[in-house]
Amino acid sequence: MAGQGIGVSLLRKEDDRLLRGRGEFVGDLRLPGMRDVAFVRSPLAHARIRAIRIPPQYKDSVFVAADLKGVKPIRAVSGLSGFKASDQPILAFDKVRQVGELIAMCVADTRAEAEDIAAAVEVDFEELPAVHDMLLARQPGSALLHEHWGDNVFLETFVDVNMEAAYDAPIKISREISTARQCMAPLEGRGTVAVWHNRMDQLVLHTGSQLPHIVRNGLAECLGLEQVQVRIISPDVGGGFGYKGILLTEDVCLGWLAMHRGHPVRWLEDRREHLTAGANCREHHYNITVYADRDGKLRGVECEATVDSGAYSSYPFSACLEAAQVASILPGPYDFPSYRCRTWSVATNKCPILPYRGVARTGVCYAIELMMDAIARETGLEPYEVRLRNLVRPEQMPFDNITRKHFDSGDYPESLRQALAKIDLPALRERQKTPEPDGRLIGVGLSVYCEQGAHGTSVYAGWGIPMVPGHEQATARMTPDGGLELRVGVHSHGQGMETTLPQIANEILGIDVAKIKLVHGDTEYTPYSTGSWGSRCAVMAGGAVATASKEIARLAKEIGAHLLQTDVEHVDLADGAVVGPSSSVTLQEIAHTWYRRPQDLPPSVDPRGLEVTIGYKPVRDSGTFSYATHVAVVAVDPEMGDIEILDYVVVEDGGKLINPMVVDGQIYGGLAQGIGTALYEEMNFDASGQPLASTFADYLLPGPTEVPAPRLGHMETLAPYTQFGVKGLGEGGAIAPPGAIGNAVNDALKSFGVELLHSPMTPRRVLEAIAEAKNKKRAQAAEGVSA
């Protein structure tokens, strides 16, 4: 038992089965009589459906919207002022608004047969002009996705704080910055298996979901079922990152089909469906201006930001999560007095945008960090000097920033100083003075971010959406042999919760982690939860487990004191035993007494025994603020445009670390995704709304040779409002890399006068920027000669 609690790098319990191929994913399920489903999907981005023709021999195997009588469309609602709801039909019947939208459902004994049936279904379309550019979508005369709106804007937001006071600043820098659309690309795609149980009068849906209870809410609403008639089971999940955080139209389809056909049905997403029809993320555009003094002190930021939200807002709510947050989080970790930001969440004929690891923070971090380097170039200061003059200081904590974000604790400047010490910046600057033997150019880039995690009721209640978090509950139950069962409503999709949550219980109860079992991912057995999102699990579910474990400890001490024939005030719990003045009794003996020798219990024993369900909220639920400094050292080949990451340093502060090894793994994985955002990943669409990548030959992901082993440093500034001082940090690794790498590339290319402002920074974009800079210099030289 020694060395298993909080702060220990304990090996992950779940890895034994996962690494041996013994995991149980949706695709592993085999139910008697199960049949497979394939969908007829729209090949067009925007069109009216004139007719659907089903070959007579398949009339009993194909289902269209008219068959789904009584099924409600998916409606993601919000109480945000001005938000326009978009009803997403389960199967399209009058109009399609994206490539890949579901039109018909085909069922057969195998997926191949179902696909053959789908290929035989004919759809007569009247093609409509596609809205493919989010900036053009707001212009007068644009085609409309949802005609009754009158425009293509889900939501417009505006924040204005004393902006006019910054206009007299001596430095004013304006830039147009943008990020490409991406796909999340988890190893496991989406999948659903549905079966109706007659005895239980219940629909059971197996689906790889981060939010089982939220999916249950939405599925019951769409199908007109009572909550008790719906059970969601989410087994092992092979990566989520936000992609598996919604109710799918496919879920509703299969649920209805299982109810009406009387046998299990299955749909497993293939990679083409994932790339072309699944949700995308991170398509941002910024017109941003910063105002600063000559010493690099930031006076104000002014921005117009647009986010491409796609055709629908997915359930529970997705269309405005990015843009609506941009206005509140663009200031990042910096302290300045003037701010104005207007944002638009724009509807286009693309698949819906979903929250992806970092949810808006990756884009805003990229934008503000590029601007901090622009200030450094204008003032002649080192980029780190500009940041040190603007970062929130430790003596200001807790700090309410210009958008009223409550920074709970931390030392942001120290994170920056420690990161710089790891790379030896003076030596790198000296190296840059001499050309590299291979002709490549060396660059150094910084990026500092803060991440609000574990948002609570006070944050989400005002949004008016169907997933407001409340008290996060956990159930703790001792077993007759002294083990412990934990039941939580959050769900792991790679975070290692089967290890870290038992570590929290071990810290309090001293029970061997090997004897602690975590039950999650099943609405039948777990307490209600909004699920795994927003870096909340360690804070919220961890806090609930801690609270429940403390209550188990109190109950065990009452029984133990009686067995030791002393008062409860005279006993304590240590090393898995209740210790009295002269002797002790183990938790195993106490559990044995409760379950199997009740005659030995005190008459006044608490009837709950050794089982509790209890809720937890932090003292303040406005969220924890973790943060980090990322430093990238790159080499850029000006002849080929190739970018190599030579060194990468991260110094992060996530409060008290439950398991530092798991934290490292989270940062490694996030970094890989951040490198993809910075250099490789891009989902392009043509003018007709067609996605231009349908395989991984077209959509590039970084592999092992593109992701260096980062050098990590940890700080532990405890959160003042949470159990043990824990903060959420699961998304942080993916937030800062585009900013750090982008600034490093621009630093390498500064001799050309190049400043790249779009991610990913591909070889083509590097070469085009160099060529444009050279042409500009030639034109200026020619003008000088003619003058």
PDB file of C-alpha atoms in Angstrom, residues 14-109:
ATOM      1  CA  GLU A  14      -5.914  -0.058 -17.327  1.00  0.00           C
ATOM      2  CA  ASP A  15      -2.786  -0.428 -19.457  1.00  0.00           C
ATOM      3  CA  ASP A  16      -2.468  -4.143 -18.734  1.00  0.00           C
ATOM      4  CA  ARG A  17      -5.612  -4.957 -20.687  1.00  0.00           C
ATOM      5  CA  LEU A  18      -5.300  -2.190 -23.269  1.00  0.00           C
ATOM      6  CA  LEU A  19      -1.732  -3.007 -24.264  1.00  0.00           C
ATOM      7  CA  ARG A  20      -2.528  -6.717 -24.473  1.00  0.00           C
ATOM      8  CA  GLY A  21      -5.462  -6.165 -26.809  1.00  0.00           C
ATOM      9  CA  ARG A  22      -8.007  -7.046 -24.150  1.00  0.00           C
ATOM     10  CA  GLY A  23      -9.873  -3.777 -24.191  1.00  0.00           C
ATOM     11  CA  GLU A  24     -13.599  -3.841 -24.891  1.00  0.00           C
ATOM     12  CA  PHE A  25     -14.636  -1.209 -27.421  1.00  0.00           C
ATOM     13  CA  VAL A  26     -17.920  -0.778 -29.267  1.00  0.00           C
ATOM     14  CA  GLY A  27     -16.442  -2.588 -32.250  1.00  0.00           C
ATOM     15  CA  ASP A  28     -15.739  -5.642 -30.083  1.00  0.00           C
ATOM     16  CA  LEU A  29     -19.398  -6.224 -29.195  1.00  0.00           C
ATOM     17  CA  ARG A  30     -21.054  -9.299 -30.702  1.00  0.00           C
ATOM     18  CA  LEU A  31     -24.724  -9.717 -29.827  1.00  0.00           C
ATOM     19  CA  PRO A  32     -26.974 -12.580 -31.036  1.00  0.00           C
ATOM     20  CA  GLY A  33     -28.926 -11.604 -34.122  1.00  0.00           C
ATOM     21  CA  MET A  34     -27.055  -8.342 -34.569  1.00  0.00           C
ATOM     22  CA  ARG A  35     -27.252  -6.711 -38.028  1.00  0.00           C
ATOM     23  CA  ASP A  36     -25.209  -3.916 -39.516  1.00  0.00           C
ATOM     24  CA  VAL A  37     -26.217  -0.456 -40.692  1.00  0.00           C
ATOM     25  CA  ALA A  38     -24.859   1.766 -43.446  1.00  0.00           C
ATOM     26  CA  PHE A  39     -26.180   5.189 -44.352  1.00  0.00           C
ATOM     27  CA  VAL A  40     -27.044   6.957 -47.557  1.00  0.00           C
ATOM     28  CA  ARG A  41     -25.216  10.244 -47.112  1.00  0.00           C
ATOM     29  CA  SER A  42     -25.508  13.422 -49.089  1.00  0.00           C
ATOM     30  CA  PRO A  43     -22.831  13.859 -51.772  1.00  0.00           C
ATOM     31  CA  LEU A  44     -23.714  17.571 -51.942  1.00  0.00           C
ATOM     32  CA  ALA A  45     -23.126  20.323 -49.414  1.00  0.00           C
ATOM     33  CA  HIS A  46     -26.353  22.228 -50.085  1.00  0.00           C
ATOM     34  CA  ALA A  47     -29.358  20.912 -51.967  1.00  0.00           C
ATOM     35  CA  ARG A  48     -33.074  20.277 -51.851  1.00  0.00           C
ATOM     36  CA  ILE A  49     -34.266  16.681 -51.910  1.00  0.00           C
ATOM     37  CA  ARG A  50     -36.767  16.177 -54.710  1.00  0.00           C
ATOM     38  CA  ALA A  51     -37.235  12.441 -54.356  1.00  0.00           C
ATOM     39  CA  ILE A  52     -35.718   9.302 -52.841  1.00  0.00           C
ATOM     40  CA  ARG A  53     -36.041   6.117 -54.907  1.00  0.00           C
ATOM     41  CA  ILE A  54     -35.615   2.779 -53.169  1.00  0.00           C
ATOM     42  CA  PRO A  55     -35.384  -0.393 -55.291  1.00  0.00           C
ATOM     43  CA  PRO A  56     -38.431  -2.605 -54.537  1.00  0.00           C
ATOM     44  CA  GLN A  57     -36.322  -5.526 -53.361  1.00  0.00           C
ATOM     45  CA  TYR A  58     -34.881  -3.335 -50.587  1.00  0.00           C
ATOM     46  CA  LYS A  59     -38.069  -1.656 -49.348  1.00  0.00           C
ATOM     47  CA  ASP A  60     -37.915  -3.539 -46.039  1.00  0.00           C
ATOM     48  CA  SER A  61     -34.225  -2.760 -45.542  1.00  0.00           C
ATOM     49  CA  VAL A  62     -34.162   1.002 -46.131  1.00  0.00           C
ATOM     50  CA  PHE A  63     -35.625   3.660 -43.847  1.00  0.00           C
ATOM     51  CA  VAL A  64     -36.082   7.356 -44.582  1.00  0.00           C
ATOM     52  CA  ALA A  65     -37.321  10.340 -42.560  1.00  0.00           C
ATOM     53  CA  ALA A  66     -40.988   9.522 -43.215  1.00  0.00           C
ATOM     54  CA  ASP A  67     -40.518   6.179 -41.447  1.00  0.00           C
ATOM     55  CA  LEU A  68     -39.274   7.789 -38.229  1.00  0.00           C
ATOM     56  CA  LYS A  69     -42.723   8.902 -37.108  1.00  0.00           C
ATOM     57  CA  GLY A  70     -42.717  10.763 -33.812  1.00  0.00           C
ATOM     58  CA  VAL A  71     -38.937  11.144 -33.724  1.00  0.00           C
ATOM     59  CA  LYS A  72     -37.894  14.695 -32.915  1.00  0.00           C
ATOM     60  CA  PRO A  73     -34.953  16.467 -34.558  1.00  0.00           C
ATOM     61  CA  ILE A  74     -31.862  17.259 -32.541  1.00  0.00           C
ATOM     62  CA  ARG A  75     -32.142  20.778 -31.175  1.00  0.00           C
ATOM     63  CA  ALA A  76     -29.222  22.316 -29.292  1.00  0.00           C
ATOM     64  CA  VAL A  77     -30.679  25.206 -27.327  1.00  0.00           C
ATOM     65  CA  SER A  78     -29.059  28.096 -25.496  1.00  0.00           C
ATOM     66  CA  GLY A  79     -30.140  30.936 -23.313  1.00  0.00           C
ATOM     67  CA  LEU A  80     -27.451  33.190 -24.766  1.00  0.00           C
ATOM     68  CA  SER A  81     -29.101  36.352 -26.053  1.00  0.00           C
ATOM     69  CA  GLY A  82     -29.425  36.309 -29.826  1.00  0.00           C
ATOM     70  CA  PHE A  83     -28.624  32.614 -30.296  1.00  0.00           C
ATOM     71  CA  LYS A  84     -30.434  30.986 -33.217  1.00  0.00           C
ATOM     72  CA  ALA A  85     -31.297  27.309 -32.837  1.00  0.00           C
ATOM     73  CA  SER A  86     -30.839  24.896 -35.725  1.00  0.00           C
ATOM     74  CA  ASP A  87     -33.047  21.818 -35.911  1.00  0.00           C
ATOM     75  CA  GLN A  88     -30.910  18.954 -37.178  1.00  0.00           C
ATOM     76  CA  PRO A  89     -33.130  16.280 -38.764  1.00  0.00           C
ATOM     77  CA  ILE A  90     -32.276  12.718 -37.837  1.00  0.00           C
ATOM     78  CA  LEU A  91     -32.659  11.835 -41.526  1.00  0.00           C
ATOM     79  CA  ALA A  92     -32.813  14.712 -44.012  1.00  0.00           C
ATOM     80  CA  PHE A  93     -36.150  15.019 -45.793  1.00  0.00           C
ATOM     81  CA  ASP A  94     -36.394  18.416 -47.495  1.00  0.00           C
ATOM     82  CA  LYS A  95     -32.880  19.792 -47.612  1.00  0.00           C
ATOM     83  CA  VAL A  96     -29.287  18.797 -46.949  1.00  0.00           C
ATOM     84  CA  ARG A  97     -26.803  21.278 -45.491  1.00  0.00           C
ATOM     85  CA  GLN A  98     -23.501  19.400 -45.496  1.00  0.00           C
ATOM     86  CA  VAL A  99     -21.696  16.662 -47.343  1.00  0.00           C
ATOM     87  CA  GLY A 100     -22.290  13.431 -45.460  1.00  0.00           C
ATOM     88  CA  GLU A 101     -25.645  14.381 -43.946  1.00  0.00           C
ATOM     89  CA  LEU A 102     -27.808  11.322 -43.318  1.00  0.00           C
ATOM     90  CA  ILE A 103     -30.634  10.693 -45.808  1.00  0.00           C
ATOM     91  CA  ALA A 104     -31.475   7.003 -45.442  1.00  0.00           C
ATOM     92  CA  MET A 105     -30.599   4.110 -43.158  1.00  0.00           C
ATOM     93  CA  CYS A 106     -29.889   0.678 -44.650  1.00  0.00           C
ATOM     94  CA  VAL A 107     -29.745  -2.532 -42.634  1.00  0.00           C
ATOM     95  CA  ALA A 108     -28.353  -5.939 -43.658  1.00  0.00           C
ATOM     96  CA  ASP A 109     -26.557  -8.967 -42.254  1.00  0.00           C
TER      97      ASP A 109
END
